[in-house]
Amino acid sequence: MYIVCSDLEGVFVPEIWINVSKITGIDELKLTTRDISDYNVLMRGRLNLLQKYGLKLHDIQKVISLLKPLPGALAFIEWIRERIQFIVVSDTFIEFADPIIEQLGRPTLLCHHLSIDPSGNITNYVLRQDDAKKKVVEALQGLNYKVIAIGDSYNDIAMLKKADFGILFNPPQNVIDENPGIKVVESYREIKSIISKLIHEEQQKDSETSD
Amino acid sequence: MYIVCSDLEGVFVPEIWINVSKITGIDELKLTTRDISDYNVLMRGRLNLLQKYGLKLHDIQKVISLLKPLPGALAFIEWIRERIQFIVVSDTFIEFADPIIEQLGRPTLLCHHLSIDPSGNITNYVLRQDDAKKKVVEALQGLNYKVIAIGDSYNDIAMLKKADFGILFNPPQNVIDENPGIKVVESYREIKSIISKLIHEEQQKDSETSD
């Protein structure tokens, strides 16, 4: 049995922080892991900026709810969910992702979470575990699933390599160059064709085994 | 972070085979694990009956699609999914459950699957693994989730005991008597109250830790 594990930002929705930066006009919020390689430094910086500008969780959720999924994303997710189990695996925080996940029909989302004080201030962030994406793939394989993983960037590579079938969706050129072994696609249509083929092959094998 | 793992039949939908038996008029199909303790004997018998009466997957799916979720089930699931991640864990087969899962808003469903030949006959069934429900709980705990598990019968007990919080929903009296340590509830309202309390306590702990 196949299951799909997919990244969120860059695959179904635009990069959250770049767009939060645009909407709020807070230029420093557009920094990503491509600018600051240490994720903890990056997240501390973001939380400090939110505090500096007096933005509570509620404010930032309102901004994020203005973001729209990428064109065709919802229909693509619905197509997958009609055929195969589907889980979103992200390095974002559940509280930030929620307004967008709602627009995507609330698929299961495995990610990290924030600490919020009683006044609604974001006081800290809690990474669920190291190598979180790769560990989700391993856990599902331990449950006898074959994993089709979809991602677009550096933090997806370990997950894509661990998966039974890894797919890079519209990645930056440097990610393509550094990972020549991973299938690269440019459209949801291509992913649908891969998933259909894998499901069909498995059904044929099942059918032969049971003859 | 909490995640909810719930059984399907008896919690959100009526028992599938008892109702398939009623709708098709095939009396022998109403047997369950309460009548035949060996699950393999039971499933072999069911598949033989489907073959005997010329019922293909498509026919049985049409029958199952006539079943309706239990009153309030969809609203309850939507309530959960707005607050916390949610996965259905069942010993049914994905092809049988699909028409009902669709009515429940297509939550992630981890279960078993069938082998179907090119003409649409059900030729075999494939159990994903032994102790499948309990292993889902263990896998999620390995991903640093705390699991709230909901079930109603014997095949849920190992999952409920392994979970961080196990809940028996309207179980038969013998299941209650044999498992005095597991919380028993009679309504979705009671489960909502338990989930709300657990989430609230965790948020408070998070908030204190980050002070």
CSV table of C-alpha atoms in Angstrom, one decimal:
chain,number,residue,atom,x,y,z
A,1,MET,CA,0.0,0.0,0.0
A,2,TYR,CA,1.3,3.4,-1.0
A,3,ILE,CA,0.9,6.6,1.1
A,4,VAL,CA,1.9,10.1,0.0
A,5,CYS,CA,3.9,12.3,2.3
A,6,SER,CA,4.3,15.8,1.0
A,7,ASP,CA,5.9,19.0,2.0
A,8,LEU,CA,3.6,22.1,2.3
A,9,GLU,CA,5.3,25.3,1.3
A,10,GLY,CA,6.6,25.4,-2.2
A,11,VAL,CA,4.4,22.4,-3.2
A,12,PHE,CA,0.8,23.5,-2.3
A,13,VAL,CA,1.2,27.0,-0.9
A,14,PRO,CA,3.7,29.8,-1.5
A,15,GLU,CA,6.5,30.3,1.0
A,16,ILE,CA,4.8,31.6,4.1
A,17,TRP,CA,7.4,34.0,5.6
A,18,ILE,CA,8.3,35.7,2.3
A,19,ASN,CA,4.6,36.5,1.9
A,20,VAL,CA,4.1,37.5,5.5
A,21,SER,CA,7.0,39.9,5.0
A,22,LYS,CA,5.3,41.4,1.9
A,23,ILE,CA,1.9,41.8,3.5
A,24,THR,CA,3.2,43.2,6.8
A,25,GLY,CA,5.9,45.3,5.2
A,26,ILE,CA,8.4,44.0,7.7
A,27,ASP,CA,11.3,43.4,5.4
A,28,GLU,CA,13.5,41.4,7.7
A,29,LEU,CA,10.8,38.7,7.9
A,30,LYS,CA,11.5,37.6,4.4
A,31,LEU,CA,14.7,35.8,5.4
A,32,THR,CA,14.6,32.1,4.9
A,33,THR,CA,16.9,29.1,5.4
A,34,ARG,CA,18.6,30.2,2.2
A,35,ASP,CA,19.8,33.3,3.9
A,36,ILE,CA,20.4,32.1,7.4
A,37,SER,CA,21.5,28.5,7.5
A,38,ASP,CA,21.0,27.9,11.3
A,39,TYR,CA,17.3,27.3,11.7
A,40,ASN,CA,17.3,28.2,15.4
A,41,VAL,CA,18.9,31.5,14.7
A,42,LEU,CA,16.3,32.1,12.0
A,43,MET,CA,13.3,31.3,14.1
A,44,ARG,CA,14.6,33.2,17.1
A,45,GLY,CA,15.0,36.2,14.8
A,46,ARG,CA,11.4,35.8,13.5
A,47,LEU,CA,9.9,35.6,17.0
A,48,ASN,CA,11.9,38.6,18.1
A,49,LEU,CA,10.6,40.6,15.1
A,50,LEU,CA,7.0,39.6,15.9
A,51,GLN,CA,7.5,40.8,19.4
A,52,LYS,CA,9.2,44.0,18.3
A,53,TYR,CA,6.3,44.8,16.0
A,54,GLY,CA,3.7,43.7,18.6
A,55,LEU,CA,2.4,40.9,16.5
A,56,LYS,CA,0.5,38.2,18.4
A,57,LEU,CA,-0.3,34.8,17.1
A,58,HIS,CA,-3.8,36.0,16.1
A,59,ASP,CA,-2.3,38.8,14.0
A,60,ILE,CA,0.1,36.6,12.1
A,61,GLN,CA,-2.7,34.0,11.5
A,62,LYS,CA,-4.8,36.7,10.0
A,63,VAL,CA,-2.0,37.6,7.6
A,64,ILE,CA,-1.3,33.9,6.8
A,65,SER,CA,-5.1,33.4,6.1
A,66,LEU,CA,-4.7,35.9,3.2
A,67,LEU,CA,-2.3,33.6,1.4
A,68,LYS,CA,-3.9,31.3,-1.2
A,69,PRO,CA,-2.9,27.8,-2.2
A,70,LEU,CA,-0.9,27.5,-5.5
A,71,PRO,CA,-3.2,27.3,-8.5
A,72,GLY,CA,-4.6,23.7,-8.8
A,73,ALA,CA,-3.3,22.7,-5.4
A,74,LEU,CA,-6.7,21.9,-3.8
A,75,ALA,CA,-7.9,19.9,-6.8
A,76,PHE,CA,-4.6,18.0,-6.9
A,77,ILE,CA,-4.9,17.1,-3.2
A,78,GLU,CA,-8.5,16.0,-3.7
A,79,TRP,CA,-7.4,13.8,-6.6
A,80,ILE,CA,-4.7,12.2,-4.4
A,81,ARG,CA,-7.1,11.7,-1.4
A,82,GLU,CA,-9.6,9.9,-3.6
A,83,ARG,CA,-7.0,7.3,-4.6
A,84,ILE,CA,-4.5,6.9,-1.8
A,85,GLN,CA,-3.7,8.0,1.8
A,86,PHE,CA,-2.1,11.5,2.1
A,87,ILE,CA,-0.2,13.2,4.9
A,88,VAL,CA,1.4,16.7,4.8
A,89,VAL,CA,4.8,16.7,6.5
A,90,SER,CA,6.3,20.1,7.1
A,91,ASP,CA,8.9,22.0,9.1
A,92,THR,CA,6.4,24.7,9.8
A,93,PHE,CA,4.4,25.2,13.0
A,94,ILE,CA,0.9,24.0,13.3
A,95,GLU,CA,-0.4,27.4,14.4
A,96,PHE,CA,1.0,29.1,11.4
A,97,ALA,CA,-0.1,26.4,8.9
A,98,ASP,CA,-3.6,26.1,10.2
A,99,PRO,CA,-5.2,28.9,8.1
A,100,ILE,CA,-3.8,27.4,4.9
A,101,ILE,CA,-4.4,23.8,5.8
A,102,GLU,CA,-8.0,24.7,6.3
A,103,GLN,CA,-8.1,26.0,2.7
A,104,LEU,CA,-6.6,22.6,1.6
A,105,GLY,CA,-9.5,20.6,3.1
A,106,ARG,CA,-7.6,19.8,6.4
A,107,PRO,CA,-5.4,16.9,5.4
A,108,THR,CA,-3.4,15.4,8.3
A,109,LEU,CA,-0.4,17.7,9.0
A,110,LEU,CA,2.6,16.4,10.9
A,111,CYS,CA,4.9,19.4,11.9
A,112,HIS,CA,6.1,21.4,14.8
A,113,HIS,CA,4.3,23.7,17.3
A,114,LEU,CA,4.5,27.0,19.1
A,115,SER,CA,4.3,28.0,22.8
A,116,ILE,CA,1.7,30.7,23.3
A,117,ASP,CA,1.2,32.6,26.5
A,118,PRO,CA,-2.3,33.4,27.8
A,119,SER,CA,-2.2,36.8,26.1
A,120,GLY,CA,-1.6,35.2,22.7
A,121,ASN,CA,2.1,36.1,22.4
A,122,ILE,CA,4.3,33.6,20.8
A,123,THR,CA,6.9,32.8,23.4
A,124,ASN,CA,8.7,29.9,21.9
A,125,TYR,CA,8.7,27.2,19.3
A,126,VAL,CA,8.9,23.5,19.8
A,127,LEU,CA,10.5,21.3,17.2
A,128,ARG,CA,8.8,17.9,17.4
A,129,GLN,CA,12.1,16.0,16.8
A,130,ASP,CA,15.2,16.2,14.7
A,131,ASP,CA,15.0,14.9,11.1
A,132,ALA,CA,11.2,15.1,11.6
A,133,LYS,CA,10.3,14.5,7.9
A,134,LYS,CA,12.6,11.6,7.4
A,135,LYS,CA,11.4,10.0,10.6
A,136,VAL,CA,7.7,10.2,9.4
A,137,VAL,CA,8.7,8.2,6.3
A,138,GLU,CA,10.5,5.6,8.4
A,139,ALA,CA,7.6,5.3,10.8
A,140,LEU,CA,5.1,4.7,7.9
A,141,GLN,CA,7.5,2.2,6.3
A,142,GLY,CA,7.5,0.4,9.7
A,143,LEU,CA,3.7,0.2,9.3
A,144,ASN,CA,4.3,-1.6,5.9
A,145,TYR,CA,3.4,1.4,3.8
A,146,LYS,CA,5.4,2.3,0.7
A,147,VAL,CA,6.0,6.1,0.8
A,148,ILE,CA,5.8,8.4,-2.2
A,149,ALA,CA,7.4,11.7,-0.9
A,150,ILE,CA,7.1,15.1,-2.5
A,151,GLY,CA,9.2,18.1,-1.6
A,152,ASP,CA,10.9,21.1,-3.1
A,153,SER,CA,14.0,22.0,-1.1
A,154,TYR,CA,17.0,21.1,1.0
A,155,ASN,CA,15.0,20.2,4.1
A,156,ASP,CA,13.1,17.6,2.0
A,157,ILE,CA,16.1,15.7,0.7
A,158,ALA,CA,16.5,13.2,3.5
A,159,MET,CA,12.7,12.4,3.3
A,160,LEU,CA,12.8,12.0,-0.5
A,161,LYS,CA,15.9,9.7,-0.3
A,162,LYS,CA,14.3,7.6,2.4
A,163,ALA,CA,11.0,7.3,0.6
A,164,ASP,CA,10.2,4.4,-1.8
A,165,PHE,CA,9.7,7.0,-4.5
A,166,GLY,CA,10.9,10.6,-4.0
A,167,ILE,CA,9.8,13.5,-6.1
A,168,LEU,CA,11.3,17.1,-6.3
A,169,PHE,CA,8.6,19.5,-7.3
A,170,ASN,CA,9.9,22.7,-9.0
A,171,PRO,CA,13.0,22.8,-6.9
A,172,PRO,CA,15.7,25.5,-7.2
A,173,GLN,CA,18.5,24.6,-9.7
A,174,ASN,CA,21.1,24.1,-7.0
A,175,VAL,CA,18.9,21.5,-5.3
A,176,ILE,CA,18.5,19.7,-8.6
A,177,ASP,CA,22.3,19.8,-9.3
A,178,GLU,CA,23.2,18.4,-5.9
A,179,ASN,CA,20.7,15.6,-6.0
A,180,PRO,CA,21.0,14.0,-9.5
A,181,GLY,CA,19.3,10.8,-8.3
A,182,ILE,CA,15.9,12.3,-7.4
A,183,LYS,CA,13.1,12.6,-9.9
A,184,VAL,CA,12.3,16.2,-10.8
A,185,VAL,CA,8.8,17.3,-12.0
A,186,GLU,CA,7.3,20.7,-12.9
A,187,SER,CA,3.6,20.1,-12.6
A,188,TYR,CA,0.9,18.3,-10.6
A,189,ARG,CA,0.0,16.5,-13.8
A,190,GLU,CA,3.4,14.8,-13.8
A,191,ILE,CA,3.0,13.7,-10.1
A,192,LYS,CA,-0.5,12.3,-10.9
A,193,SER,CA,0.9,10.3,-13.7
A,194,ILE,CA,3.6,8.8,-11.4
A,195,ILE,CA,1.1,8.0,-8.6
A,196,SER,CA,-1.3,6.4,-11.1
A,197,LYS,CA,1.5,4.3,-12.5
A,198,LEU,CA,2.7,3.1,-9.0
A,199,ILE,CA,-0.8,2.3,-7.9
A,200,HIS,CA,-1.5,0.4,-11.1
A,201,GLU,CA,1.7,-1.7,-10.9
A,202,GLU,CA,0.9,-2.6,-7.2
A,203,GLN,CA,-2.6,-3.7,-8.1
A,204,GLN,CA,-1.3,-5.9,-10.9
A,205,LYS,CA,1.3,-7.4,-8.5
A,206,ASP,CA,-1.4,-8.0,-5.9
A,207,SER,CA,-3.7,-9.6,-8.4
A,208,GLU,CA,-1.0,-11.9,-9.7
A,209,THR,CA,0.0,-13.0,-6.2
A,210,SER,CA,-3.6,-13.9,-5.3
A,211,ASP,CA,-4.2,-16.1,-8.5
B,1,MET,CA,1.6,17.5,20.8
B,2,TYR,CA,-1.5,15.3,20.9
B,3,ILE,CA,-2.9,13.4,17.9
B,4,VAL,CA,-6.2,11.4,17.9
B,5,CYS,CA,-6.3,7.9,16.5
B,6,SER,CA,-9.8,6.5,16.3
B,7,ASP,CA,-11.5,3.3,15.2
B,8,LEU,CA,-14.1,3.7,12.5
B,9,GLU,CA,-16.9,1.2,12.9
B,10,GLY,CA,-18.9,1.6,16.1
B,11,VAL,CA,-17.4,5.0,16.7
B,12,PHE,CA,-18.3,7.0,13.5
B,13,VAL,CA,-20.3,4.6,11.4
B,14,PRO,CA,-22.4,1.5,12.1
B,15,GLU,CA,-20.9,-1.9,11.8
B,16,ILE,CA,-20.4,-2.4,8.0
B,17,TRP,CA,-21.0,-6.1,7.6
B,18,ILE,CA,-24.1,-6.3,9.7
B,19,ASN,CA,-25.6,-3.6,7.6
B,20,VAL,CA,-24.4,-5.1,4.3
B,21,SER,CA,-26.1,-8.3,5.4
B,22,LYS,CA,-29.4,-6.4,6.0
B,23,ILE,CA,-29.3,-4.5,2.7
B,24,THR,CA,-28.3,-7.5,0.6
B,25,GLY,CA,-30.5,-9.9,2.4
B,26,ILE,CA,-27.6,-12.3,2.6
B,27,ASP,CA,-28.0,-13.5,6.2
B,28,GLU,CA,-24.6,-15.2,6.6
B,29,LEU,CA,-22.8,-11.9,6.0
B,30,LYS,CA,-23.9,-10.6,9.4
B,31,LEU,CA,-21.4,-12.8,11.2
B,32,THR,CA,-18.7,-10.8,13.0
B,33,THR,CA,-15.7,-11.5,15.2
B,34,ARG,CA,-18.2,-12.0,18.0
B,35,ASP,CA,-19.5,-15.1,16.2
B,36,ILE,CA,-16.3,-16.4,14.6
B,37,SER,CA,-13.2,-15.7,16.6
B,38,ASP,CA,-10.6,-16.5,13.9
B,39,TYR,CA,-10.5,-13.4,11.7
B,40,ASN,CA,-9.1,-15.3,8.7
B,41,VAL,CA,-11.9,-17.8,8.8
B,42,LEU,CA,-14.4,-15.0,9.0
B,43,MET,CA,-12.9,-13.0,6.1
B,44,ARG,CA,-12.5,-16.1,3.9
B,45,GLY,CA,-16.1,-16.9,4.6
B,46,ARG,CA,-17.2,-13.3,3.6
B,47,LEU,CA,-15.2,-13.4,0.3
B,48,ASN,CA,-16.7,-16.8,-0.5
B,49,LEU,CA,-20.2,-15.5,0.1
B,50,LEU,CA,-19.5,-12.5,-2.2
B,51,GLN,CA,-18.3,-14.8,-4.9
B,52,LYS,CA,-21.2,-17.2,-4.4
B,53,TYR,CA,-23.7,-14.4,-4.8
B,54,GLY,CA,-21.8,-12.8,-7.7
B,55,LEU,CA,-21.0,-9.6,-5.8
B,56,LYS,CA,-18.0,-7.7,-7.2
B,57,LEU,CA,-16.2,-4.9,-5.4
B,58,HIS,CA,-18.3,-2.3,-7.2
B,59,ASP,CA,-21.5,-3.9,-6.0
B,60,ILE,CA,-20.5,-4.1,-2.4
B,61,GLN,CA,-19.2,-0.5,-2.5
B,62,LYS,CA,-22.6,0.6,-3.7
B,63,VAL,CA,-24.2,-1.1,-0.8
B,64,ILE,CA,-21.7,0.4,1.7
B,65,SER,CA,-22.3,3.9,0.2
B,66,LEU,CA,-25.9,3.6,1.4
B,67,LEU,CA,-24.7,3.5,5.0
B,68,LYS,CA,-24.7,6.8,6.8
B,69,PRO,CA,-22.3,8.0,9.6
B,70,LEU,CA,-23.7,7.9,13.1
B,71,PRO,CA,-25.7,11.0,14.1
B,72,GLY,CA,-23.2,13.9,14.9
B,73,ALA,CA,-20.2,11.9,13.6
B,74,LEU,CA,-19.2,14.3,10.8
B,75,ALA,CA,-19.6,17.4,13.1
B,76,PHE,CA,-17.5,15.7,15.8
B,77,ILE,CA,-14.7,14.8,13.3
B,78,GLU,CA,-14.7,18.4,12.0
B,79,TRP,CA,-14.5,19.7,15.6
B,80,ILE,CA,-11.5,17.4,16.2
B,81,ARG,CA,-9.7,18.4,13.0
B,82,GLU,CA,-10.0,22.1,13.8
B,83,ARG,CA,-8.1,21.5,17.0
B,84,ILE,CA,-5.7,18.6,16.7
B,85,GLN,CA,-4.4,16.1,14.1
B,86,PHE,CA,-6.7,13.1,13.5
B,87,ILE,CA,-6.2,9.7,12.0
B,88,VAL,CA,-8.6,6.8,11.6
B,89,VAL,CA,-7.1,3.5,12.4
B,90,SER,CA,-9.2,0.5,11.4
B,91,ASP,CA,-9.2,-3.2,10.8
B,92,THR,CA,-11.4,-2.8,7.7
B,93,PHE,CA,-10.2,-2.7,4.1
B,94,ILE,CA,-9.6,0.6,2.3
B,95,GLU,CA,-11.9,-0.4,-0.6
B,96,PHE,CA,-14.8,-1.1,1.7
B,97,ALA,CA,-14.3,1.9,3.9
B,98,ASP,CA,-13.9,4.4,1.1
B,99,PRO,CA,-17.6,5.2,0.5
B,100,ILE,CA,-18.0,6.0,4.2
B,101,ILE,CA,-14.7,7.8,4.6
B,102,GLU,CA,-15.7,10.1,1.8
B,103,GLN,CA,-18.9,11.0,3.8
B,104,LEU,CA,-16.6,11.8,6.8
B,105,GLY,CA,-14.5,14.4,4.9
B,106,ARG,CA,-11.8,12.0,3.9
B,107,PRO,CA,-9.7,11.9,7.1
B,108,THR,CA,-6.4,9.9,6.8
B,109,LEU,CA,-7.3,6.2,7.1
B,110,LEU,CA,-4.7,3.5,8.0
B,111,CYS,CA,-6.1,0.0,7.5
B,112,HIS,CA,-5.8,-3.1,5.3
B,113,HIS,CA,-6.5,-3.6,1.6
B,114,LEU,CA,-8.0,-6.0,-0.9
B,115,SER,CA,-6.7,-7.7,-4.0
B,116,ILE,CA,-9.0,-7.1,-6.9
B,117,ASP,CA,-8.7,-8.9,-10.3
B,118,PRO,CA,-9.1,-7.0,-13.6
B,119,SER,CA,-12.8,-7.9,-13.7
B,120,GLY,CA,-13.4,-6.3,-10.3
B,121,ASN,CA,-13.7,-9.5,-8.3
B,122,ILE,CA,-12.3,-9.5,-4.8
B,123,THR,CA,-9.7,-12.3,-4.9
B,124,ASN,CA,-8.0,-11.8,-1.6
B,125,TYR,CA,-7.4,-9.5,1.4
B,126,VAL,CA,-4.1,-8.2,2.6
B,127,LEU,CA,-3.6,-7.4,6.3
B,128,ARG,CA,-1.1,-4.6,6.4
B,129,GLN,CA,0.6,-6.1,9.6
B,130,ASP,CA,-0.3,-7.9,12.8
B,131,ASP,CA,-1.3,-5.7,15.7
B,132,ALA,CA,-1.9,-2.9,13.1
B,133,LYS,CA,-3.7,-0.5,15.4
B,134,LYS,CA,-1.3,-0.7,18.3
B,135,LYS,CA,1.6,-0.3,15.9
B,136,VAL,CA,0.2,2.9,14.6
B,137,VAL,CA,0.1,4.3,18.1
B,138,GLU,CA,3.7,3.2,18.7
B,139,ALA,CA,4.8,4.8,15.4
B,140,LEU,CA,3.2,8.1,16.3
B,141,GLN,CA,4.7,8.0,19.8
B,142,GLY,CA,8.1,7.5,18.1
B,143,LEU,CA,7.4,10.7,16.3
B,144,ASN,CA,6.9,12.4,19.7
B,145,TYR,CA,3.2,12.6,19.5
B,146,LYS,CA,1.0,11.9,22.5
B,147,VAL,CA,-1.8,9.7,21.3
B,148,ILE,CA,-5.5,10.0,22.3
B,149,ALA,CA,-7.1,6.7,21.1
B,150,ILE,CA,-10.8,6.0,20.7
B,151,GLY,CA,-12.3,2.5,20.1
B,152,ASP,CA,-15.3,0.4,21.0
B,153,SER,CA,-14.3,-3.2,21.0
B,154,TYR,CA,-11.9,-6.1,21.6
B,155,ASN,CA,-9.6,-5.3,18.6
B,156,ASP,CA,-9.1,-1.7,20.0
B,157,ILE,CA,-7.9,-2.7,23.4
B,158,ALA,CA,-4.2,-3.0,22.6
B,159,MET,CA,-4.3,0.4,20.9
B,160,LEU,CA,-6.2,2.0,23.8
B,161,LYS,CA,-3.8,0.6,26.4
B,162,LYS,CA,-0.7,1.7,24.4
B,163,ALA,CA,-2.1,5.2,23.9
B,164,ASP,CA,-1.3,8.1,26.3
B,165,PHE,CA,-5.1,8.4,26.8
B,166,GLY,CA,-7.4,5.6,25.7
B,167,ILE,CA,-11.2,6.0,25.5
B,168,LEU,CA,-13.8,3.3,25.0
B,169,PHE,CA,-16.8,4.7,23.2
B,170,ASN,CA,-20.1,2.9,23.9
B,171,PRO,CA,-18.5,-0.6,24.2
B,172,PRO,CA,-20.4,-3.8,24.9
B,173,GLN,CA,-20.6,-4.6,28.6
B,174,ASN,CA,-18.2,-7.5,28.5
B,175,VAL,CA,-15.5,-5.2,27.0
B,176,ILE,CA,-16.1,-2.8,29.9
B,177,ASP,CA,-16.0,-5.5,32.5
B,178,GLU,CA,-12.7,-7.0,31.2
B,179,ASN,CA,-10.9,-3.7,30.9
B,180,PRO,CA,-11.7,-1.8,34.1
B,181,GLY,CA,-8.7,0.6,33.7
B,182,ILE,CA,-9.9,2.2,30.4
B,183,LYS,CA,-12.1,5.3,30.4
B,184,VAL,CA,-15.6,4.6,29.1
B,185,VAL,CA,-17.8,7.4,27.5
B,186,GLU,CA,-21.2,7.4,26.0
B,187,SER,CA,-21.2,10.5,23.8
B,188,TYR,CA,-19.0,12.6,21.5
B,189,ARG,CA,-19.6,15.5,23.9
B,190,GLU,CA,-17.7,13.6,26.6
B,191,ILE,CA,-14.8,12.9,24.2
B,192,LYS,CA,-14.7,16.6,23.2
B,193,SER,CA,-14.5,17.6,26.9
B,194,ILE,CA,-11.5,15.1,27.4
B,195,ILE,CA,-9.7,16.4,24.3
B,196,SER,CA,-10.2,20.0,25.3
B,197,LYS,CA,-8.9,19.4,28.8
B,198,LEU,CA,-5.8,17.5,27.5
B,199,ILE,CA,-5.0,20.3,25.0
B,200,HIS,CA,-5.5,23.0,27.6
B,201,GLU,CA,-3.2,21.2,30.1
B,202,GLU,CA,-0.5,20.8,27.5
B,203,GLN,CA,-0.7,24.5,26.4
B,204,GLN,CA,-0.3,25.5,30.1
B,205,LYS,CA,2.7,23.3,30.5
B,206,ASP,CA,4.3,24.7,27.3
B,207,SER,CA,3.6,28.2,28.4
B,208,GLU,CA,5.2,27.6,31.8
B,209,THR,CA,8.3,25.9,30.3
B,210,SER,CA,9.0,28.8,28.0
B,211,ASP,CA,8.7,31.5,30.7
